[in-house]
XYZ file of C-alpha atoms in Angstrom:
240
model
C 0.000 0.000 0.000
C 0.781 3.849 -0.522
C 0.795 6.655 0.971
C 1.190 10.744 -0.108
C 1.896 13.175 2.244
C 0.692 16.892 1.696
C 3.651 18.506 2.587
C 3.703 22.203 0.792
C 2.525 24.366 2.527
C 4.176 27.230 4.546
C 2.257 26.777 8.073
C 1.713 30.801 8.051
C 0.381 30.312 11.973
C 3.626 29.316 12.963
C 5.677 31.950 11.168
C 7.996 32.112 14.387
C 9.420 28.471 13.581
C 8.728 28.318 9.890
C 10.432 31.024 8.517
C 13.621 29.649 7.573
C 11.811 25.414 6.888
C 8.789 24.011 6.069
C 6.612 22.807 8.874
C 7.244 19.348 8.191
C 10.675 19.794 9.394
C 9.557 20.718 12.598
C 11.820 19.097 15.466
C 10.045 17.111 18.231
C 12.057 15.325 20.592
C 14.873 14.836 18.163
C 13.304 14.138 15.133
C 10.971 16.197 12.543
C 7.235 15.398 11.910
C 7.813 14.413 8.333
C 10.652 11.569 9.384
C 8.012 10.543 12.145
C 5.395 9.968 9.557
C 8.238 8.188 7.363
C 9.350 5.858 9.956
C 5.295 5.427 10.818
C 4.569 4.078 7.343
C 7.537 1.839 7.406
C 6.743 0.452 10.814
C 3.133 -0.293 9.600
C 3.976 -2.108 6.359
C 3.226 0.738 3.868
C 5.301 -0.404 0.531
C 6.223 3.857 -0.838
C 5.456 7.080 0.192
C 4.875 10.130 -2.005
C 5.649 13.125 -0.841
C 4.624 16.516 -2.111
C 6.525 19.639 -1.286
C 6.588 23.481 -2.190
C 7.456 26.093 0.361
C 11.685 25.647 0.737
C 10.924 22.609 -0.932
C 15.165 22.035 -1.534
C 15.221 21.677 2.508
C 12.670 19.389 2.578
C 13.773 17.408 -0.283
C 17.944 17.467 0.523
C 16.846 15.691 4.117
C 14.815 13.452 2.241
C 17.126 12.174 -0.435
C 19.711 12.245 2.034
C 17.484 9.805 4.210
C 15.179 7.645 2.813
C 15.398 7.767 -1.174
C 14.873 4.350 -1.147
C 11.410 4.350 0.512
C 10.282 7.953 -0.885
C 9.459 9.801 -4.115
C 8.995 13.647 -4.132
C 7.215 15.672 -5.772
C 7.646 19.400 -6.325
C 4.543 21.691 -6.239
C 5.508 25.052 -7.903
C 1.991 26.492 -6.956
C 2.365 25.342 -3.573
C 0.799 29.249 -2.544
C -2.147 28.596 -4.325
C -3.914 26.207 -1.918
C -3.894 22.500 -1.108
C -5.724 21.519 -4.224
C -2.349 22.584 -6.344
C -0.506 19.532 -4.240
C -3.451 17.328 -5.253
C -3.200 18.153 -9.539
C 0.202 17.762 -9.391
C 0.128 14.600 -7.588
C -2.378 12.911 -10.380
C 0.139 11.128 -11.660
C 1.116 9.165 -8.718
C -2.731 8.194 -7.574
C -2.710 4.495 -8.086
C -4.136 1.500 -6.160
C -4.971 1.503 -2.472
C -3.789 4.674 -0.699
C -3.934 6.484 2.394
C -3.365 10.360 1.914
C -1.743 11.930 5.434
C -1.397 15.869 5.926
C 2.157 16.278 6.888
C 1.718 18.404 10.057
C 0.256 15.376 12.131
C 2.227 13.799 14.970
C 0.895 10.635 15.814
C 0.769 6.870 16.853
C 2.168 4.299 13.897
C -0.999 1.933 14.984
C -3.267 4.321 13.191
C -1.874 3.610 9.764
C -2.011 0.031 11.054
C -5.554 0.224 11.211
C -6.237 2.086 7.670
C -3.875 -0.351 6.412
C -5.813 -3.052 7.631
C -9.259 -1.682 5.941
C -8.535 -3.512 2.359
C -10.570 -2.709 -0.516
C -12.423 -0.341 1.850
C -12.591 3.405 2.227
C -12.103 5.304 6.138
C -11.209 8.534 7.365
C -10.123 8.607 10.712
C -12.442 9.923 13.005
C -11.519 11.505 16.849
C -12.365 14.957 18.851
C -10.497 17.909 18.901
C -10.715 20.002 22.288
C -8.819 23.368 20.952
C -11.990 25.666 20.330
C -11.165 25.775 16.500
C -12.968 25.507 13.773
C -12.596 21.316 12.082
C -13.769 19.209 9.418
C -16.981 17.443 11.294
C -18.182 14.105 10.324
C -21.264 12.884 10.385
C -22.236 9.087 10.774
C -25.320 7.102 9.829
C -26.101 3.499 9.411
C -22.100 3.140 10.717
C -21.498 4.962 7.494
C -19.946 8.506 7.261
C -22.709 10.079 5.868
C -20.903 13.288 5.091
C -18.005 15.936 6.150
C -17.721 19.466 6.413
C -16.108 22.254 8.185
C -17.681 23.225 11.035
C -17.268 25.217 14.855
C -16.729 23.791 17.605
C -20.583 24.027 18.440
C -21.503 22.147 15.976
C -23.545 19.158 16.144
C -21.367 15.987 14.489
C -20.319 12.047 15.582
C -16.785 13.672 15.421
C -13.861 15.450 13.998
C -11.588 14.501 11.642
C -8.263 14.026 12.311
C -6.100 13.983 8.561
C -6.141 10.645 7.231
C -8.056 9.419 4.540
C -7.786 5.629 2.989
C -8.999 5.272 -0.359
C -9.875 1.278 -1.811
C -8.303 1.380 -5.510
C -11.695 1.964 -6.994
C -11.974 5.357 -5.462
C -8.557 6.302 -6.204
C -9.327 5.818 -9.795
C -12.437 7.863 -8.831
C -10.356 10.519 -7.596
C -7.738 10.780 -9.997
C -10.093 11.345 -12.818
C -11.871 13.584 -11.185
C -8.761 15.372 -11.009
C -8.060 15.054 -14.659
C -11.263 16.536 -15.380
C -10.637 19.715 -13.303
C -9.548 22.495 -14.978
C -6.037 22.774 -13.780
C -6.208 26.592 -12.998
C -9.350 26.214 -10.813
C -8.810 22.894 -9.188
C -5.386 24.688 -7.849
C -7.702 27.159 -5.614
C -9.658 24.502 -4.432
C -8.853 22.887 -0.879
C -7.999 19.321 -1.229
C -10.533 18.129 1.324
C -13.252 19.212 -0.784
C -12.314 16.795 -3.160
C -12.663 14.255 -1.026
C -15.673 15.075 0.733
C -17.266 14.695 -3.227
C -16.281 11.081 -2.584
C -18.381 10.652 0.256
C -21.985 9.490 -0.892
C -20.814 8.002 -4.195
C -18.822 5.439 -1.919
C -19.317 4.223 1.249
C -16.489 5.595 4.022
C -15.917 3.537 7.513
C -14.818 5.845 10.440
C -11.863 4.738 11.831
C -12.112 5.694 15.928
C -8.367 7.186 16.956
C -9.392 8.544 20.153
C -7.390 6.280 22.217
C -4.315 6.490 20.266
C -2.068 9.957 21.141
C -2.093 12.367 18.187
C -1.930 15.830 17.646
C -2.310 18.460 14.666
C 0.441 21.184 14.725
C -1.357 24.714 13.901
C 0.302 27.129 15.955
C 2.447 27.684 18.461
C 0.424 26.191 21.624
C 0.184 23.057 19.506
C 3.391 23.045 18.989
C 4.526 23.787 22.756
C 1.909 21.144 23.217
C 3.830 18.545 20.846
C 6.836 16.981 22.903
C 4.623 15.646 25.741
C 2.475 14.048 23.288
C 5.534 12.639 21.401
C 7.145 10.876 24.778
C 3.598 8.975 24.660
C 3.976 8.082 21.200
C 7.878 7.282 21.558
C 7.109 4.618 24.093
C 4.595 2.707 21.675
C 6.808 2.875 18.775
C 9.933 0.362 20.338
């Protein structure tokens, strides 16, 4: 199985620590998030990883070639400002087969991607609760089924949040990638990659995948971050 990891934008709420590397480089307890998610996806079985960059993409890149060449292919988004749908059209090419897609500023337990791995020829986003007062992609469930997802505030009334991983059977990634094909390139580019996704959810059935007792966090600003290195010592001693 394969994975791509979004990993081009700038991270604009964490200027402080991003203004000389991209998020994804982010140190936590000695290593970044983007060789976390790399030695995740190893540890659970995953067979490549593909993984998109754009803002200092060279930085990025140099520690990945230097690392794990072997296990990752990168791809450079040259529109990388013009939303997270430019990271999707210019990974087209690449969309093959059973997938999960992973947003690059997640830190998190390596037995989640050992449970989307485990969801063959099925599609699941993985569902949890955020407690931060932000605004979140909600999910709603019915029948078992995610019935839908959208953004939504804190108030509002959903099964759960979701937390930034998607697994697509290969039938949907087909789905996806001509869908992609058949968006003009100059407007799909301003449109947020989760939207194309959520038009996925009705023509195919999606499990929710429950994370809340595995440790994960999103990195969005600066409390996250600060918030990061005692949630990492939880996920260190699961990982051995």
């Amino acid at each position: 199985m394969k994975a791509l990891i979004l990993a081009a934008g700038r991270g604009s709420r964490l200027k402080e620590y991003t203004e000389d590397k991209p998020k994804s480089l982010l140190e936590i307890n000695g290593r970044t998030l983007i060789e976390r998610s790399i030695l995740n996806l190893q540890k659970a079985g995953f067979s490549e990883v593909i993984i998109v960059t754009g803002y200092l993409h060279k930085l990025l890149e140099d520690f990945i070639v230097e690392k794990y060449s072997s296990f990752c292919k990168v791809v450079y988004n040259t529109d990388y400002t013009r939303g997270s749908g430019s990271s999707f059209i210019c990974s087209t090419p690449y969309l093959e087969g059973e997938m999960v897609i992973i947003e690059s500023d997640l830190l998190y337990d390596y037995r989640i991607l050992e449970r989307l791995a485990a969801q063959i020829g099925k599609n699941s986003m993985t569902l949890g609760h955020f407690n931060h007062g932000r605004d979140e992609v909600k999910i709603v469930l019915q029948d078992g089924k995610i019935q839908k997802a959208f953004w939504g505030n804190p108030d509002t009334k959903a099964d759960g949040d979701w937390v930034g991983f998607t697994k697509l059977s290969s039938e949907t990634t087909k789905e996806l990638r001509n869908n992609l094909e058949n968006t003009d390139p100059d407007q799909g580019k301003e449109i947020n990659y989760e939207d194309f996704l959520f038009a996925l959810i009705g023509k195919y059935d999606f499990e929710a995948i429950d994370v809340s007792d595995l440790p994960w966090l999103e990195i969005d600003n600066e409390q996250d971050y600060l918030n990061a290195k005692q949630v990492a010592e939880k996920i260190d001693q699961n990982f051995s």
